[in-house]
């Protein structure tokens, strides 16, 4: 599977008048930043009409950015009339199972429209008619910086801030391994007007999310023999705290840097599924566990889902997968 070049994709975009886009299911800062940055470029420079949708809401710490208003929330990509568009552009959608927030399952890609797939996840199977997948990029916004540089796009404060948001949040503000290039990209964006002070505001969280973190800490179990931590949050607690699905994604990051274990897993009881997330801060390849459980992702950050089963059964399955795969250091 080979990548299309940046200029190939650019030339295709130049021939489009109407483009559909979507944030991925349970969107994060990189999804918001990359999609709105691309939308801004397409509308400003190519005079395209862009419809950007998201069935799922954003976490509360992301809603104060002005460009959030450019997203049609509550509308799913599966509801878009493809006959109204020349192409669908997917950004940061690592698999077709992560595209639709409404379906909560693999999205059936439409056959009657051109699909462009640009991503940075190792699990991406090149599902577009055109594809660009950079697994070395730490965020979708990271490779977009390179894309815009190569096609000689003007970086103004608006474009730079949108891209800066994705780079900062997907690297957890440069705290993950191999963040040197991300720091260089951030420096470039800030020098072109990127509002780092505004982006830093995403670190301010409402009390209900801090209470969510407390539940995860209280439910945490550590398996000392393999230096592994696992925690969970049930549906009752999610409803009481009024957490969106996207906000529940934040929990795994809170546990990642606890020094008592090398890798961690959280299990979240959503409406129709159990969402599982792995993180490692000590160079354990957690993507292998996620793949064994039907998911995927990066070596240090991966995810999977189960159909609705008990938390206890889900924990058993996770431990079975770890024991079967074994611990593989990067």
mmCIF file of C-alpha atoms in Angstrom, residues 62-210:
data_model
loop_
_atom_site.group_PDB
_atom_site.id
_atom_site.type_symbol
_atom_site.label_atom_id
_atom_site.label_comp_id
_atom_site.label_asym_id
_atom_site.label_seq_id
_atom_site.Cartn_x
_atom_site.Cartn_y
_atom_site.Cartn_z
ATOM 1 C CA UNK A 62 -12.449 22.200 23.702
ATOM 2 C CA UNK A 63 -15.700 24.065 23.172
ATOM 3 C CA UNK A 64 -14.409 27.626 23.656
ATOM 4 C CA UNK A 65 -12.457 27.760 20.407
ATOM 5 C CA UNK A 66 -14.274 29.960 17.888
ATOM 6 C CA UNK A 67 -13.801 27.459 15.069
ATOM 7 C CA UNK A 68 -15.930 24.900 16.937
ATOM 8 C CA UNK A 69 -18.875 26.788 15.439
ATOM 9 C CA UNK A 70 -17.834 25.573 11.992
ATOM 10 C CA UNK A 71 -18.795 21.993 12.888
ATOM 11 C CA UNK A 72 -22.379 20.737 12.461
ATOM 12 C CA UNK A 73 -22.816 18.705 15.647
ATOM 13 C CA UNK A 74 -25.502 16.030 15.897
ATOM 14 C CA UNK A 75 -25.194 15.157 12.197
ATOM 15 C CA UNK A 76 -23.377 11.959 11.296
ATOM 16 C CA UNK A 77 -21.321 11.313 8.185
ATOM 17 C CA UNK A 78 -23.673 8.409 7.427
ATOM 18 C CA UNK A 79 -26.458 10.986 7.050
ATOM 19 C CA UNK A 80 -24.636 13.150 4.507
ATOM 20 C CA UNK A 81 -26.093 13.097 0.989
ATOM 21 C CA UNK A 82 -23.071 12.052 -1.032
ATOM 22 C CA UNK A 83 -24.645 13.222 -4.290
ATOM 23 C CA UNK A 84 -24.208 16.793 -3.064
ATOM 24 C CA UNK A 85 -20.398 16.489 -2.866
ATOM 25 C CA UNK A 86 -17.415 15.868 -5.119
ATOM 26 C CA UNK A 87 -15.400 14.082 -2.426
ATOM 27 C CA UNK A 88 -15.296 13.048 1.220
ATOM 28 C CA UNK A 89 -12.055 13.895 2.991
ATOM 29 C CA UNK A 90 -11.299 11.831 6.099
ATOM 30 C CA UNK A 91 -8.648 13.181 8.463
ATOM 31 C CA UNK A 92 -7.358 11.367 11.567
ATOM 32 C CA UNK A 93 -9.734 8.421 11.035
ATOM 33 C CA UNK A 94 -7.486 5.440 11.708
ATOM 34 C CA UNK A 95 -10.083 2.844 10.767
ATOM 35 C CA UNK A 96 -13.574 2.745 9.288
ATOM 36 C CA UNK A 97 -14.854 1.660 12.719
ATOM 37 C CA UNK A 98 -13.824 5.065 14.117
ATOM 38 C CA UNK A 99 -15.568 7.208 11.505
ATOM 39 C CA UNK A 100 -19.229 7.197 12.511
ATOM 40 C CA UNK A 101 -20.298 8.392 15.945
ATOM 41 C CA UNK A 102 -23.893 7.362 15.352
ATOM 42 C CA UNK A 103 -23.462 3.815 14.097
ATOM 43 C CA UNK A 104 -20.908 2.772 16.784
ATOM 44 C CA UNK A 105 -19.658 0.164 14.344
ATOM 45 C CA UNK A 106 -17.781 -0.084 11.080
ATOM 46 C CA UNK A 107 -18.917 2.594 8.647
ATOM 47 C CA UNK A 108 -19.793 1.347 5.155
ATOM 48 C CA UNK A 109 -17.834 3.617 2.845
ATOM 49 C CA UNK A 110 -20.037 4.975 0.049
ATOM 50 C CA UNK A 111 -19.184 3.704 -3.439
ATOM 51 C CA UNK A 112 -20.516 6.670 -5.402
ATOM 52 C CA UNK A 113 -18.071 9.319 -4.230
ATOM 53 C CA UNK A 114 -14.320 9.888 -4.273
ATOM 54 C CA UNK A 115 -12.701 9.298 -0.873
ATOM 55 C CA UNK A 116 -9.471 10.904 0.332
ATOM 56 C CA UNK A 117 -7.935 9.385 3.462
ATOM 57 C CA UNK A 118 -5.180 11.266 5.346
ATOM 58 C CA UNK A 119 -4.067 9.812 8.659
ATOM 59 C CA UNK A 120 -1.209 8.894 11.009
ATOM 60 C CA UNK A 121 -2.399 5.633 12.620
ATOM 61 C CA UNK A 122 -0.520 2.391 12.002
ATOM 62 C CA UNK A 123 -3.820 0.489 11.744
ATOM 63 C CA UNK A 124 -5.007 2.485 8.723
ATOM 64 C CA UNK A 125 -5.673 0.109 5.801
ATOM 65 C CA UNK A 126 -5.580 2.766 3.036
ATOM 66 C CA UNK A 127 -9.345 2.722 2.548
ATOM 67 C CA UNK A 128 -9.512 5.788 0.287
ATOM 68 C CA UNK A 129 -9.281 6.281 -3.452
ATOM 69 C CA UNK A 130 -6.346 8.487 -2.488
ATOM 70 C CA UNK A 131 -4.378 7.902 0.696
ATOM 71 C CA UNK A 132 -1.671 9.547 2.730
ATOM 72 C CA UNK A 133 -0.735 7.734 5.950
ATOM 73 C CA UNK A 134 2.300 8.896 7.942
ATOM 74 C CA UNK A 135 2.706 6.592 10.932
ATOM 75 C CA UNK A 136 5.725 8.554 12.165
ATOM 76 C CA UNK A 137 3.663 11.715 12.601
ATOM 77 C CA UNK A 138 2.551 12.195 16.207
ATOM 78 C CA UNK A 139 -0.685 13.880 15.129
ATOM 79 C CA UNK A 140 -2.767 14.576 12.059
ATOM 80 C CA UNK A 141 -1.943 18.255 12.488
ATOM 81 C CA UNK A 142 1.756 17.366 12.315
ATOM 82 C CA UNK A 143 1.557 15.967 8.804
ATOM 83 C CA UNK A 144 -0.766 18.789 7.776
ATOM 84 C CA UNK A 145 1.993 21.249 8.657
ATOM 85 C CA UNK A 146 4.178 19.405 6.136
ATOM 86 C CA UNK A 147 1.347 19.236 3.611
ATOM 87 C CA UNK A 148 0.683 22.966 3.785
ATOM 88 C CA UNK A 149 4.396 23.787 3.622
ATOM 89 C CA UNK A 150 4.915 21.634 0.537
ATOM 90 C CA UNK A 151 2.032 23.198 -1.393
ATOM 91 C CA UNK A 152 3.155 26.642 -0.191
ATOM 92 C CA UNK A 153 0.106 27.617 1.829
ATOM 93 C CA UNK A 154 0.185 30.917 3.745
ATOM 94 C CA UNK A 155 0.273 30.302 7.502
ATOM 95 C CA UNK A 156 -1.707 32.984 9.301
ATOM 96 C CA UNK A 157 -2.711 33.122 12.979
ATOM 97 C CA UNK A 158 -6.001 31.321 12.394
ATOM 98 C CA UNK A 159 -4.523 28.363 10.532
ATOM 99 C CA UNK A 160 -1.564 28.165 12.930
ATOM 100 C CA UNK A 161 -3.770 28.060 16.048
ATOM 101 C CA UNK A 162 -5.936 25.259 14.690
ATOM 102 C CA UNK A 163 -2.891 23.157 13.853
ATOM 103 C CA UNK A 164 -1.216 23.984 17.156
ATOM 104 C CA UNK A 165 -4.225 22.628 19.043
ATOM 105 C CA UNK A 166 -3.884 19.187 17.480
ATOM 106 C CA UNK A 167 -0.142 18.968 17.914
ATOM 107 C CA UNK A 168 -0.279 19.990 21.580
ATOM 108 C CA UNK A 169 -3.163 17.728 22.588
ATOM 109 C CA UNK A 170 -2.096 14.595 20.698
ATOM 110 C CA UNK A 171 1.391 14.777 22.210
ATOM 111 C CA UNK A 172 -0.083 15.646 25.633
ATOM 112 C CA UNK A 173 1.848 18.902 25.435
ATOM 113 C CA UNK A 174 5.089 17.278 24.291
ATOM 114 C CA UNK A 175 5.275 14.708 27.096
ATOM 115 C CA UNK A 176 5.325 11.578 24.933
ATOM 116 C CA UNK A 177 8.437 10.048 23.385
ATOM 117 C CA UNK A 178 9.828 11.501 20.159
ATOM 118 C CA UNK A 179 8.215 14.921 20.627
ATOM 119 C CA UNK A 180 11.198 16.849 19.255
ATOM 120 C CA UNK A 181 9.630 17.343 15.818
ATOM 121 C CA UNK A 182 6.343 18.325 17.445
ATOM 122 C CA UNK A 183 8.189 20.999 19.423
ATOM 123 C CA UNK A 184 9.745 22.285 16.206
ATOM 124 C CA UNK A 185 6.336 22.369 14.513
ATOM 125 C CA UNK A 186 4.846 24.193 17.492
ATOM 126 C CA UNK A 187 7.649 26.759 17.391
ATOM 127 C CA UNK A 188 6.986 27.330 13.687
ATOM 128 C CA UNK A 189 3.240 27.739 14.269
ATOM 129 C CA UNK A 190 3.671 30.094 17.222
ATOM 130 C CA UNK A 191 6.079 32.213 15.151
ATOM 131 C CA UNK A 192 3.294 32.458 12.557
ATOM 132 C CA UNK A 193 0.719 33.680 15.060
ATOM 133 C CA UNK A 194 -0.468 30.466 16.698
ATOM 134 C CA UNK A 195 -2.167 31.332 19.984
ATOM 135 C CA UNK A 196 -0.390 29.056 22.465
ATOM 136 C CA UNK A 197 -1.989 30.791 25.449
ATOM 137 C CA UNK A 198 -5.437 29.900 24.094
ATOM 138 C CA UNK A 199 -4.409 26.310 23.417
ATOM 139 C CA UNK A 200 -3.123 25.997 26.984
ATOM 140 C CA UNK A 201 -6.676 26.618 28.215
ATOM 141 C CA UNK A 202 -7.571 23.031 27.279
ATOM 142 C CA UNK A 203 -5.656 21.964 30.398
ATOM 143 C CA UNK A 204 -8.336 23.628 32.567
ATOM 144 C CA UNK A 205 -10.936 20.979 33.292
ATOM 145 C CA UNK A 206 -14.356 21.152 34.984
ATOM 146 C CA UNK A 207 -14.789 19.523 38.404
ATOM 147 C CA UNK A 208 -16.944 16.707 37.033
ATOM 148 C CA UNK A 209 -14.032 15.484 34.885
ATOM 149 C CA UNK A 210 -11.702 15.633 37.886
#
